[in-house]
CSV table of C-alpha atoms in Angstrom, one decimal:
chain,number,residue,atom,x,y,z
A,219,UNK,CA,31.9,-80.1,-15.6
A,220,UNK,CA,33.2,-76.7,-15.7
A,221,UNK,CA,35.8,-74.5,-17.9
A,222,UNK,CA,37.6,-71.1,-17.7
A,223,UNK,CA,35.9,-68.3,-19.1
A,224,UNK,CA,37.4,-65.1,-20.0
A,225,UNK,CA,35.0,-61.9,-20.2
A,226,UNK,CA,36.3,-58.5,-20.7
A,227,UNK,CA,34.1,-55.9,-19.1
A,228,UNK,CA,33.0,-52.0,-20.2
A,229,UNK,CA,36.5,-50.8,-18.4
A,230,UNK,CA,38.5,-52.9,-19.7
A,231,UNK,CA,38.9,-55.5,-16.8
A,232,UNK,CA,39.9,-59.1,-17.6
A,233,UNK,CA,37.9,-61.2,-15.3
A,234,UNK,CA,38.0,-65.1,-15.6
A,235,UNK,CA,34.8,-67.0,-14.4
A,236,UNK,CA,34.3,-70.4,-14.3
A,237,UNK,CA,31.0,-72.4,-15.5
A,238,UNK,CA,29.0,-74.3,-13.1
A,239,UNK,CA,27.9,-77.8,-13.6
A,240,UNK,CA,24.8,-79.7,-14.7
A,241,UNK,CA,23.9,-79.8,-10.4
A,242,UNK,CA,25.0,-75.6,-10.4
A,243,UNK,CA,27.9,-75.8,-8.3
A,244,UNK,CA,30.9,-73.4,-8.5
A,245,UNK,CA,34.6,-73.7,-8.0
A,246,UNK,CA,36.3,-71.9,-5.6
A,247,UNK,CA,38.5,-69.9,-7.4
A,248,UNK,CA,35.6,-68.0,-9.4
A,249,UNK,CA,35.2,-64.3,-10.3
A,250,UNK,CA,34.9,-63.1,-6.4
A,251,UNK,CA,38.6,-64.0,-5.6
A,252,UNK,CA,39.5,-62.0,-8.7
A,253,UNK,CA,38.2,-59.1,-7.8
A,254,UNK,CA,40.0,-59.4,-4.6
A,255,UNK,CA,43.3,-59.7,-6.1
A,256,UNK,CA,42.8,-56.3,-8.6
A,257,UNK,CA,41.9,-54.4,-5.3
A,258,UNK,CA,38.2,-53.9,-6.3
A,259,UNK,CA,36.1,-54.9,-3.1
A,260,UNK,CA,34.0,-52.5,-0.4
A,261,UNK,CA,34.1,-49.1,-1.0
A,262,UNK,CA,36.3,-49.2,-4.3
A,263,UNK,CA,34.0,-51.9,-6.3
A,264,UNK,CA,30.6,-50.1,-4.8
A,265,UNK,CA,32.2,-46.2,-6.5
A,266,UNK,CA,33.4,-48.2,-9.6
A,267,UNK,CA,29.5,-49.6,-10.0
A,268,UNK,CA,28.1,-46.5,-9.3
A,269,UNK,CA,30.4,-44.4,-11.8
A,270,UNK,CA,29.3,-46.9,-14.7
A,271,UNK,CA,26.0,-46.4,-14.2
A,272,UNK,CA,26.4,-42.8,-14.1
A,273,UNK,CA,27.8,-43.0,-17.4
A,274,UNK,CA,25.6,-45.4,-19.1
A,275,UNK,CA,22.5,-43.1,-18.2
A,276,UNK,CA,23.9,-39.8,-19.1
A,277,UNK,CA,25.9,-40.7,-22.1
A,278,UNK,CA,23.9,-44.1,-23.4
A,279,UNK,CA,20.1,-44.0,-22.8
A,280,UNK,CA,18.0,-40.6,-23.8
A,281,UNK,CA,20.8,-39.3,-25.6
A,282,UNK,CA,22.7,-41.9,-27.5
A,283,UNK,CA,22.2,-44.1,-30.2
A,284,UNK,CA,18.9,-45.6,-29.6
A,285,UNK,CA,15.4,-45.9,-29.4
A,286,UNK,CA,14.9,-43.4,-26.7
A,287,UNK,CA,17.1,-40.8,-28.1
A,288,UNK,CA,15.3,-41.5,-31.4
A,289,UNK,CA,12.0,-40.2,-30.0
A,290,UNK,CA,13.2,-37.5,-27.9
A,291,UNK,CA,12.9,-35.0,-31.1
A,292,UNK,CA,9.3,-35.7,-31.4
A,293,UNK,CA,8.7,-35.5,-27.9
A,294,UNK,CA,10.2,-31.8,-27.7
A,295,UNK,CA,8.0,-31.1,-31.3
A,296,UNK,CA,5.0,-31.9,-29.7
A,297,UNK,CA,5.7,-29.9,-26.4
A,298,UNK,CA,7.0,-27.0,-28.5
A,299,UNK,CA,3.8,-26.8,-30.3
A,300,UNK,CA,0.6,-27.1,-28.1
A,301,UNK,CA,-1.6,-25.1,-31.3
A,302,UNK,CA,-0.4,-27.8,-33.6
A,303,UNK,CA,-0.9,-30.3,-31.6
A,304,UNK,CA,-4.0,-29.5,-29.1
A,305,UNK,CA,-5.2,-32.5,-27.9
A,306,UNK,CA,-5.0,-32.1,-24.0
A,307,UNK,CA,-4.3,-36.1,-23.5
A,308,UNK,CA,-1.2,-36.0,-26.4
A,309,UNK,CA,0.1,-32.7,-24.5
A,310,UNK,CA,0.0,-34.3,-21.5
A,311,UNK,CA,1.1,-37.7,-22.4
A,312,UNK,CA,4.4,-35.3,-23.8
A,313,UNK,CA,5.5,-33.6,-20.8
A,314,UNK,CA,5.5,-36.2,-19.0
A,315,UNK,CA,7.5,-37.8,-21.1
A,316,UNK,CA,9.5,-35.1,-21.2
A,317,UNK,CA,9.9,-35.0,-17.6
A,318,UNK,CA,11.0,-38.8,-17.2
A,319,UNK,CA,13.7,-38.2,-19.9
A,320,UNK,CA,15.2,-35.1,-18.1
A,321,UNK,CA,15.0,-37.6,-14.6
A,322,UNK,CA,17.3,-39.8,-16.6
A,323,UNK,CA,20.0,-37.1,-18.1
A,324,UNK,CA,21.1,-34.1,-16.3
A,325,UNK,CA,22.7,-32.8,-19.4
A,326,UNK,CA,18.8,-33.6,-21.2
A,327,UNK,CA,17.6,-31.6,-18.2
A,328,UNK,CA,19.5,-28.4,-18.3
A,329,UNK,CA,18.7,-28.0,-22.1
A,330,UNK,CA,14.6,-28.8,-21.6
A,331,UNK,CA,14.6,-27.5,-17.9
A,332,UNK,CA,13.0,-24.0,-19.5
A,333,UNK,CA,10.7,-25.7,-21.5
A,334,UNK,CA,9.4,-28.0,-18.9
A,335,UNK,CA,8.4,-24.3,-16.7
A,336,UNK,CA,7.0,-22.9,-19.6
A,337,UNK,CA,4.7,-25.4,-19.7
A,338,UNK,CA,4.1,-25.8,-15.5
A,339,UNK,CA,3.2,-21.9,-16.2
A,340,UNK,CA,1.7,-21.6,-19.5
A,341,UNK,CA,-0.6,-24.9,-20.2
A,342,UNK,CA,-4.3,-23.9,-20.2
A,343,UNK,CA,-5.0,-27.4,-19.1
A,344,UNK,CA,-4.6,-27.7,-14.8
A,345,UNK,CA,-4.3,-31.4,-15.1
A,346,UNK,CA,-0.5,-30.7,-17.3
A,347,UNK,CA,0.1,-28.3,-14.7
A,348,UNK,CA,-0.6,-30.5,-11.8
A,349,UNK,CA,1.3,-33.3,-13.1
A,350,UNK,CA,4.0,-31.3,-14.2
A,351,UNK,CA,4.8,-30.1,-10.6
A,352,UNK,CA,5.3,-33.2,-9.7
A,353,UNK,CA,7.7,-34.0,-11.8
A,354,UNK,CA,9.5,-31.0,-10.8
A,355,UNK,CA,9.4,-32.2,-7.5
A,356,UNK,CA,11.3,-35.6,-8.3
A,357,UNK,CA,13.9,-33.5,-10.4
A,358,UNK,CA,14.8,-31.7,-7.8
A,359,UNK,CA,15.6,-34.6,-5.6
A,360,UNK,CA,17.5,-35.9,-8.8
A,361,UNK,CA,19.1,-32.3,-9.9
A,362,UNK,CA,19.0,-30.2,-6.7
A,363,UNK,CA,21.4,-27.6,-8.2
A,364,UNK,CA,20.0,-27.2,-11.8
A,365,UNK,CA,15.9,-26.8,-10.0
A,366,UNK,CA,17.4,-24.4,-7.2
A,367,UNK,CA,17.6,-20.8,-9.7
A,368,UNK,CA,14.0,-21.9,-10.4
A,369,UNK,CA,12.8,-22.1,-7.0
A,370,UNK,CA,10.2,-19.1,-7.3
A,371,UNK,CA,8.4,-20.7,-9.9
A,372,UNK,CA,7.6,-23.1,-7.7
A,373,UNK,CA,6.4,-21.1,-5.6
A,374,UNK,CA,4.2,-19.4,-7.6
A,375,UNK,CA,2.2,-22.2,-8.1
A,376,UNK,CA,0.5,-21.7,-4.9
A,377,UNK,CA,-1.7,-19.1,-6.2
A,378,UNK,CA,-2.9,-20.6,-9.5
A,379,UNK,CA,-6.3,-20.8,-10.0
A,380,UNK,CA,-6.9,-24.4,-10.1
A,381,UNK,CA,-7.0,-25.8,-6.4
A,382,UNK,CA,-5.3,-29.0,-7.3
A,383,UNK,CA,-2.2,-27.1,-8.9
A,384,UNK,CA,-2.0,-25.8,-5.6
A,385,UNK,CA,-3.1,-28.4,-3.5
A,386,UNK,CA,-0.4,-30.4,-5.4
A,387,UNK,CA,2.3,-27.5,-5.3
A,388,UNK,CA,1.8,-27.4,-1.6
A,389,UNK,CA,2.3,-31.1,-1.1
A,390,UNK,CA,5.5,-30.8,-3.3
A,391,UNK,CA,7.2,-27.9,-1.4
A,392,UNK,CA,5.9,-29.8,2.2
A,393,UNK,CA,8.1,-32.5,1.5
A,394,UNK,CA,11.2,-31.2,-0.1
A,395,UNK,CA,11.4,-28.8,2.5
A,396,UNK,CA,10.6,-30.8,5.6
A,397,UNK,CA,13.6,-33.4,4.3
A,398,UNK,CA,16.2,-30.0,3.6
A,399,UNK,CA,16.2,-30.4,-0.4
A,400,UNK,CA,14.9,-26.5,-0.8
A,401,UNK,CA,16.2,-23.5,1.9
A,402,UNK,CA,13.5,-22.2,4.3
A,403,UNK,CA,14.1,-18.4,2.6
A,404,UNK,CA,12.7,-16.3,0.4
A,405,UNK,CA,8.8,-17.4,-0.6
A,406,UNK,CA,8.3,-19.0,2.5
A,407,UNK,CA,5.5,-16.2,3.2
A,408,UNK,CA,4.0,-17.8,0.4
A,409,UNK,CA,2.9,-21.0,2.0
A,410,UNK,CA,1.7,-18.7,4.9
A,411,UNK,CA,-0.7,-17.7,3.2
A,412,UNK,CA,-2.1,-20.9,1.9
A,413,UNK,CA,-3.5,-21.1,6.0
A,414,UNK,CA,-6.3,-18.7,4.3
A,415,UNK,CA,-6.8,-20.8,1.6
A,416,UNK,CA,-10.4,-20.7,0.8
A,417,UNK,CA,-10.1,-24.4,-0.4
A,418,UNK,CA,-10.2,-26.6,3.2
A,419,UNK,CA,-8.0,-29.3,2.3
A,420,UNK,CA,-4.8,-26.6,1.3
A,421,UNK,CA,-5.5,-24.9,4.4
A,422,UNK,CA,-5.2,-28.0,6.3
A,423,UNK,CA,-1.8,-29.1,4.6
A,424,UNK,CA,-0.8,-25.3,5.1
A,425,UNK,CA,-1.3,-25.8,9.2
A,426,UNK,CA,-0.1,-29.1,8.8
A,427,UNK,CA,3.4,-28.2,6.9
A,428,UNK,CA,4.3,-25.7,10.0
A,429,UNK,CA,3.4,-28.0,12.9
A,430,UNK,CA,5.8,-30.4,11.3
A,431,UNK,CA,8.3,-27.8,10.6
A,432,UNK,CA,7.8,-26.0,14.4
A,433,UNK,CA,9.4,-29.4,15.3
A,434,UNK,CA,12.8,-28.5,13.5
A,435,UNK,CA,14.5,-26.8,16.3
A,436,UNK,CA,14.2,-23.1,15.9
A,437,UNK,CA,13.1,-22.8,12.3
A,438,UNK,CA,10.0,-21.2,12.8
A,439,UNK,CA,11.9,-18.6,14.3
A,440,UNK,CA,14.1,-18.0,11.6
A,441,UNK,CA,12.0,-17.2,9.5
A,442,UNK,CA,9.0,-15.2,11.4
A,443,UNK,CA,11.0,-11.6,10.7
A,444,UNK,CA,10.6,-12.7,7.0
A,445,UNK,CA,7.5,-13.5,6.7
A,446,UNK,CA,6.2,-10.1,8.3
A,447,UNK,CA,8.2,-8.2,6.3
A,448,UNK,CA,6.8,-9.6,3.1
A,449,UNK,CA,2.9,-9.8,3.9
A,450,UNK,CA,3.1,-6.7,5.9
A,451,UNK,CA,4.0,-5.2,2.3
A,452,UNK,CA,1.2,-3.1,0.9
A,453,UNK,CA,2.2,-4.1,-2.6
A,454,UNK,CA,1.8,-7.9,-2.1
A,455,UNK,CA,-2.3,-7.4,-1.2
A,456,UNK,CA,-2.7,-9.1,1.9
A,457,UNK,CA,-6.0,-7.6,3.7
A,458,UNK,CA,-5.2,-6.6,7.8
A,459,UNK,CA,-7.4,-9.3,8.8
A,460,UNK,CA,-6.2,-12.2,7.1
A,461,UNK,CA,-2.9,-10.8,8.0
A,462,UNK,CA,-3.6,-11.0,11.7
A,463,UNK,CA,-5.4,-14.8,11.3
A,464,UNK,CA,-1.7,-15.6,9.7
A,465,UNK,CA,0.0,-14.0,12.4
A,466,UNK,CA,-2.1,-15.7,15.7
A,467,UNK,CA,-1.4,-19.4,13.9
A,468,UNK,CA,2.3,-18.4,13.6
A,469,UNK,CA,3.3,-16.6,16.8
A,470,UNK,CA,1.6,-19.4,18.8
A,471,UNK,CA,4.8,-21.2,18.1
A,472,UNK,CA,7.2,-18.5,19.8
A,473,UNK,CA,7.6,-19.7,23.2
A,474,UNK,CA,10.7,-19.4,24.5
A,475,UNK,CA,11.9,-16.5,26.3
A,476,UNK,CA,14.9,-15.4,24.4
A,477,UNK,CA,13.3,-16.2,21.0
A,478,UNK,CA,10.4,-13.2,22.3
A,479,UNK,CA,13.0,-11.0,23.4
A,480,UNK,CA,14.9,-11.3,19.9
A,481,UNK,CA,11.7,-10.2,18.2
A,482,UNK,CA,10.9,-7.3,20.1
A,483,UNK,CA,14.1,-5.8,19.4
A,484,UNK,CA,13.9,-7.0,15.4
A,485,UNK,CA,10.6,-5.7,15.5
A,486,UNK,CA,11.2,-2.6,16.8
A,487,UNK,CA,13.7,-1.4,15.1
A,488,UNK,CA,11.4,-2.6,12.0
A,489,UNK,CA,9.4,0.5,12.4
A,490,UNK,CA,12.2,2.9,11.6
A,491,UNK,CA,12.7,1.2,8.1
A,492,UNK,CA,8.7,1.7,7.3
A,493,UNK,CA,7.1,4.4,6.3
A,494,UNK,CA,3.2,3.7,5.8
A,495,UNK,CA,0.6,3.5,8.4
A,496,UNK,CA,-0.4,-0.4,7.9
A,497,UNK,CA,2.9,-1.6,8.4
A,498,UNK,CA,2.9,0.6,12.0
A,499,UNK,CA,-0.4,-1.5,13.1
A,500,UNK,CA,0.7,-4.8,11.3
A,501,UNK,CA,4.2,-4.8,13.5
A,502,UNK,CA,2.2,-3.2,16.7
A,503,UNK,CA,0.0,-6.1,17.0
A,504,UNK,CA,2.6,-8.7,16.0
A,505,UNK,CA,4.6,-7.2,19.4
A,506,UNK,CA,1.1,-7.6,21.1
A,507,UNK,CA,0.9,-11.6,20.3
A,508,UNK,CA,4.3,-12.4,22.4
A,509,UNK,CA,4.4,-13.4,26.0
A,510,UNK,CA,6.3,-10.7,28.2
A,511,UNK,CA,8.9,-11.4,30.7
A,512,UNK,CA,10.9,-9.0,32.6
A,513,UNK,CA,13.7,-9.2,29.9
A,514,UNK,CA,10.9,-8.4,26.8
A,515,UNK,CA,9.7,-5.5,28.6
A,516,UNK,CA,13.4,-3.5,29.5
A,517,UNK,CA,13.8,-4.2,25.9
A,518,UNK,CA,10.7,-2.7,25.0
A,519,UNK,CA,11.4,0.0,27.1
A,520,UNK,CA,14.9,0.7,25.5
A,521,UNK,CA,13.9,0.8,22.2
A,522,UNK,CA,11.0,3.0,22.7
A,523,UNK,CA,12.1,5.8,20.6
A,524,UNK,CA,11.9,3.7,17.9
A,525,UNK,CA,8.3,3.9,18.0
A,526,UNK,CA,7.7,6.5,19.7
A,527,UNK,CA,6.2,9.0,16.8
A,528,UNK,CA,3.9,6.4,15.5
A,529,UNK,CA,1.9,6.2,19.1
A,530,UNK,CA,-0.3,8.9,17.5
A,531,UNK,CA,-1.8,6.4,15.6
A,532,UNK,CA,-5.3,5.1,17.4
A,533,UNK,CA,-4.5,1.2,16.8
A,534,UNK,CA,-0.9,0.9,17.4
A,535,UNK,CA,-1.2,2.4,20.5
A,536,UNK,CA,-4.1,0.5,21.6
A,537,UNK,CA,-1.8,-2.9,20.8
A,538,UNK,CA,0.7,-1.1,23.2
A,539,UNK,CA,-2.3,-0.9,25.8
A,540,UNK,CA,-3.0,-4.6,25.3
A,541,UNK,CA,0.9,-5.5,26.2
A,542,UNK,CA,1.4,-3.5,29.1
A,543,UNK,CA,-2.0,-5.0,30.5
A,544,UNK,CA,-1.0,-8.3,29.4
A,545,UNK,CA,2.0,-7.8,31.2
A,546,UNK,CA,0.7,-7.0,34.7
A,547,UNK,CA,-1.2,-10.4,34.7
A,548,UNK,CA,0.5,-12.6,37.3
A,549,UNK,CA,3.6,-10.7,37.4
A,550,UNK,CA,5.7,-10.1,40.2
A,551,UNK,CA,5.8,-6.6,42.1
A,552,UNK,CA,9.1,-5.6,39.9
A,553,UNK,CA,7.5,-6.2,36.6
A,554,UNK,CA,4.3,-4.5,37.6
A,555,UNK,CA,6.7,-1.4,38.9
A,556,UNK,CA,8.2,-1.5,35.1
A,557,UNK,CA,4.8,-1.8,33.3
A,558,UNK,CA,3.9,1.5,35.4
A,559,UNK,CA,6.9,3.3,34.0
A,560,UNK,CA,6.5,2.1,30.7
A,561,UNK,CA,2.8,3.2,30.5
A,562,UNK,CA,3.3,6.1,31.5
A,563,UNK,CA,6.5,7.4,28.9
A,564,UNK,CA,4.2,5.4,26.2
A,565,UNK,CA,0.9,8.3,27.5
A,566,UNK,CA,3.5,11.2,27.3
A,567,UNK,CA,4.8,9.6,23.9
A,568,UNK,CA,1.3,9.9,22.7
A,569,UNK,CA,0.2,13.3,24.0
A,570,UNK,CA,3.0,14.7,22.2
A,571,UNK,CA,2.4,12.6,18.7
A,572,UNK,CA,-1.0,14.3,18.7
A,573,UNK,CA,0.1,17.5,19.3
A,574,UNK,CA,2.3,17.6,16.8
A,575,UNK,CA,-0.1,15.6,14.0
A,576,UNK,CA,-2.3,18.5,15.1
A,577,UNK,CA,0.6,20.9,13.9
A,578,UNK,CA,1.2,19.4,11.1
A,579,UNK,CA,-2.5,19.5,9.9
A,580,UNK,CA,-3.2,23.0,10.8
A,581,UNK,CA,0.7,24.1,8.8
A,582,UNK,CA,-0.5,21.8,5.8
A,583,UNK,CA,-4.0,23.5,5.5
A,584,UNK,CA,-2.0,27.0,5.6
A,585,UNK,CA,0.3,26.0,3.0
A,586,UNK,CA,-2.5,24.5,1.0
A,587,UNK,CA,-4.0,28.2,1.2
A,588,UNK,CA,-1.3,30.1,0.0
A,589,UNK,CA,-0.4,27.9,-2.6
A,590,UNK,CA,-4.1,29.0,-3.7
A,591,UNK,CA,-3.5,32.5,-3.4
A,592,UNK,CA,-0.6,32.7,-6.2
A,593,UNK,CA,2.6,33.1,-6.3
A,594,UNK,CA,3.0,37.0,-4.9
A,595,UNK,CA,0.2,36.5,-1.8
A,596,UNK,CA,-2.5,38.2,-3.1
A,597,UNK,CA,-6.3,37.2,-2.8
A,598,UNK,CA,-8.1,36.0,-6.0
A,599,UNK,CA,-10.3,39.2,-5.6
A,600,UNK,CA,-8.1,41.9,-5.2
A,601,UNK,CA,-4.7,43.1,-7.2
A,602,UNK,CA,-5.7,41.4,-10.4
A,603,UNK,CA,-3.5,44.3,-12.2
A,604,UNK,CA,-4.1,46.8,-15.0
A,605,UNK,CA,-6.8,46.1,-17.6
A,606,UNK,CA,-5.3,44.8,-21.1
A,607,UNK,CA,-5.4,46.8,-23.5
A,608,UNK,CA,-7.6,45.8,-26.5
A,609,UNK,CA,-6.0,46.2,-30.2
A,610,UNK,CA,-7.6,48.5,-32.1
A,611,UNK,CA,-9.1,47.1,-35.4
A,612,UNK,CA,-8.2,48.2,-38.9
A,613,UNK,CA,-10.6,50.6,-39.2
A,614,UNK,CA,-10.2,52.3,-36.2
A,615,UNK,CA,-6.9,52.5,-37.1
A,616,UNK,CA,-7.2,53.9,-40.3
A,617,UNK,CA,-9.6,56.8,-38.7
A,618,UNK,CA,-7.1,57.2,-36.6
A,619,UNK,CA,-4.3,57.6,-38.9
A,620,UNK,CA,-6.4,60.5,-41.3
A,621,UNK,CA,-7.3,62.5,-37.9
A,622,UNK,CA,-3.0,62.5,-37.2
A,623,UNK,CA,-2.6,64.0,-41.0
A,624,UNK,CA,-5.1,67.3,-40.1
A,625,UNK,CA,-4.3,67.8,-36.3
A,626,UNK,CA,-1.4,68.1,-34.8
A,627,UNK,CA,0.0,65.1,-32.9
A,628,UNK,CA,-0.6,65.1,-29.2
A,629,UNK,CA,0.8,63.1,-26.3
A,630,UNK,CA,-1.4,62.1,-24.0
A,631,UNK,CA,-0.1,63.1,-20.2
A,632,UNK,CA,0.3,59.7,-18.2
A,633,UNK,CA,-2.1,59.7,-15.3
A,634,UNK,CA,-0.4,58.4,-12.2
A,635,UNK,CA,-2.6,57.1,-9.1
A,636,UNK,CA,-0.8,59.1,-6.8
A,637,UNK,CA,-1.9,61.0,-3.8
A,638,UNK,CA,-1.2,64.9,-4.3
A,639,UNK,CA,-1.6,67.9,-1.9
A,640,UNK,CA,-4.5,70.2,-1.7
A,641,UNK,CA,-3.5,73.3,-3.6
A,642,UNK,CA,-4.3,76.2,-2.4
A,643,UNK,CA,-7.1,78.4,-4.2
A,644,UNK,CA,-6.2,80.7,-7.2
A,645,UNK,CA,-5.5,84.4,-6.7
A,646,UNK,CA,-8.0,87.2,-8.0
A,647,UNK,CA,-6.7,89.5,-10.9
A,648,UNK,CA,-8.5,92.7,-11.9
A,649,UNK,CA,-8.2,94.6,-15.1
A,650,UNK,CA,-7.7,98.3,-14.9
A,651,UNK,CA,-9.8,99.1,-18.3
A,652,UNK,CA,-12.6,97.4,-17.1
A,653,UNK,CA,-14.8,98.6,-14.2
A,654,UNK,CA,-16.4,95.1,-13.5
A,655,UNK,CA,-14.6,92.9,-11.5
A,656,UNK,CA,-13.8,89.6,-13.6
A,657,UNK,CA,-13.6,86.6,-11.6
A,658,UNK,CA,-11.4,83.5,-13.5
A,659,UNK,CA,-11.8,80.3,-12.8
A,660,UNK,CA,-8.6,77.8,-13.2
């Protein structure tokens, strides 16, 4: 037997279903054909499930009225307070909590999102902060645009000192970019230099990671000028020769012609917006890792006044050396003629960068001098100027002062240091009283 049954749903729909009978049959005319007469099949009834759903999680479950939302409080208390509450398994047992509420609510999420990467950056304990990433990694496939402003702290999790943070953050970052959830910008130089991890298994994932993303058409490309610029930065602390290991894993995915001929132009115009001496030999020797065809070298040869006052430098110009031999290797009689011509500009280049660091060094040492010598030129020993004249002291002064009250006051003549004539010698004068001749001397 069977009867009508009328159930009114969350939206206020009226659908009339029928009960089945003691052997579980149904009529015909049950809850399906209903739906089809209100419209709500295909697309319609699948937006009208998902939209309830929707609903009941962010308005019902971690922030309603009910046992969950009850115990979010304490679960932010005990996150909130890791001196209170130190015991690393409670801590942990929290955040992760934490996490799975946010995964549920995005409006839960935004307001904890700050307190979950305080925690991913402050906990003392590397098992939080390993698990903790994780989570981070599932919110962002749940919340792409509320994780996306906190991208760099992801990031930066590659160089915490706990390998499994990083080994973990690595893994993380691998998959959301490899399946497009996170832009290949920005920190990407960051997981270059995981390939010099000294832990084995983060170098291997390192490798790993940009084999897999070499196979994504030309993204390895894209991002190559980036990545120079940032670890060819003398404030980020990247030593030349783990720079260079970097560099011979990464170029050896540059293959194509135009992609090489792109760089050389980009990198040469890169060392007109440089200024130190190890980004010169840095961007030198990333030029030296590309193949060159008769396309890389005219642009090479075009842009050689970009360069041209760094070839004073011993290793940039010995990477140019390396390309122009490189170069001649099984290349046709054209190239060869190119290479020549190139050589030689790149020797009179050089010749004339000495010359004038030679300049330079002698015109610094001479300015260094007479900034020693003082302001008006003259040498330390000579012209030091009249003697100072010393104060008398009281009683001197007072000795002084009795001999002006007997004698009269007399002004001393000034002596000048002047050159003056000879004089010519005094005349004689005799006196007529006198018979002996009396001789005075002036």
């Amino acid at each position: 037997m069977w009867r009508d049954i009328t159930v009114i749903d969350s939206g206020g729909v009226k659908v009339v279903d029928r009960e089945t009978d003691s052997e579980g049959n149904r009529s015909e005319g049950d809850g399906a054909s209903v739906e089809e007469d209100l419209g709500m099949t295909g697309a319609v009834a699948e937006d009208a499930e998902s939209e309830f759903i929707r609903r009941v999680t962010e308005e019902e479950l971690v922030t309603g009225n009910n046992l969950l939302a009850v115990l979010s409080p304490l679960i932010i208390a005990v996150c909130n307070n890791p001196t209170k509450y130190e015991d690393e398994r409670l801590q942990a047992a929290a955040s992760l909590a934490l996490a799975k509420y946010m995964l549920v609510s995005s409006e839960f999420c935004e307001k904890n999102l700050q307190l979950l990467f305080t925690i991913l950056e402050k906990s003392p304990s590397p098992v939080i902060r390993a698990n903790t990433i994780i989570t981070l990694g599932d919110l962002t496939f749940r919340f792409p645009n509320l994780i996306q402003p906190w991208t760099p702290n992801l990031y930066a999790r590659l160089r915490d000192e706990a390998p499994q943070v990083r080994k973990n953050t690595l893994m993380v970052l691998t998959h959301l970019i490899l399946n497009d959830m996170v832009k290949v910008k920005g920190q990407i130089s960051e997981l270059a230099i995981c390939i010099i991890d000294d832990d084995v298994r983060i170098a291997s994932l390192a490798k790993l990671f940009f084999n897999e993303l070499s196979k994504k058409g030309n993204a390895i490309y894209n991002i190559m000028a980036d990545i120079i610029s940032r670890l060819s930065d003398p404030d980020l602390g990247v030593v030349e020769e783990d720079f260079r290991t970097i560099m011979r894993f990464l170029f050896a995915f540059i293959q194509k012609d135009r992609q090489c001929e792109s760089l050389v132009e980009k990198l040469c115009h890169r060392f007109k917006a440089t200024e130190a001496t190890r980004q010169w030999r840095d961007i030198a020797f990333c030029l030296s890792l590309l193949s060159y065809s008769d396309k890389a070298l005219h642009k090479l040869n075009e842009n050689l006044a970009c360069f041209a006052d760094k070839l004073a430098d011993d290793d940039v110009y010995s990477c140019f050396c390396n390309i122009i031999s490189g170069a001649r290797k099984f290349a046709k009689a054209e190239t060869k003629l190119l290479a020549d011509e190139l050589e030689e500009r790149l020797g009179a280049c050089r010749d004339k960068g000495v010359n004038d660091d030679v300049v330079t060094r002698k015109a610094t040492k001479v300015s260094a001098a007479a900034a020693r010598l003082g302001p008006k030129g003259k040498t330390p020993g000579r012209g030091r100027g009249k003697p100072r004249r010393r104060k008398p002291s009281r009683r001197q002064k007072s000795d002084e002062e009795e001999e002006s009250d007997d004698a009269p006051e007399e002004v001393a003549p000034t002596r000048r240091i002047t050159r003056t004539k000879l004089t010519k010698p005094p005349k004689l004068s005799f006196s007529s009283e006198e018979s002996d001749v009396e001789l005075f001397e002036v």
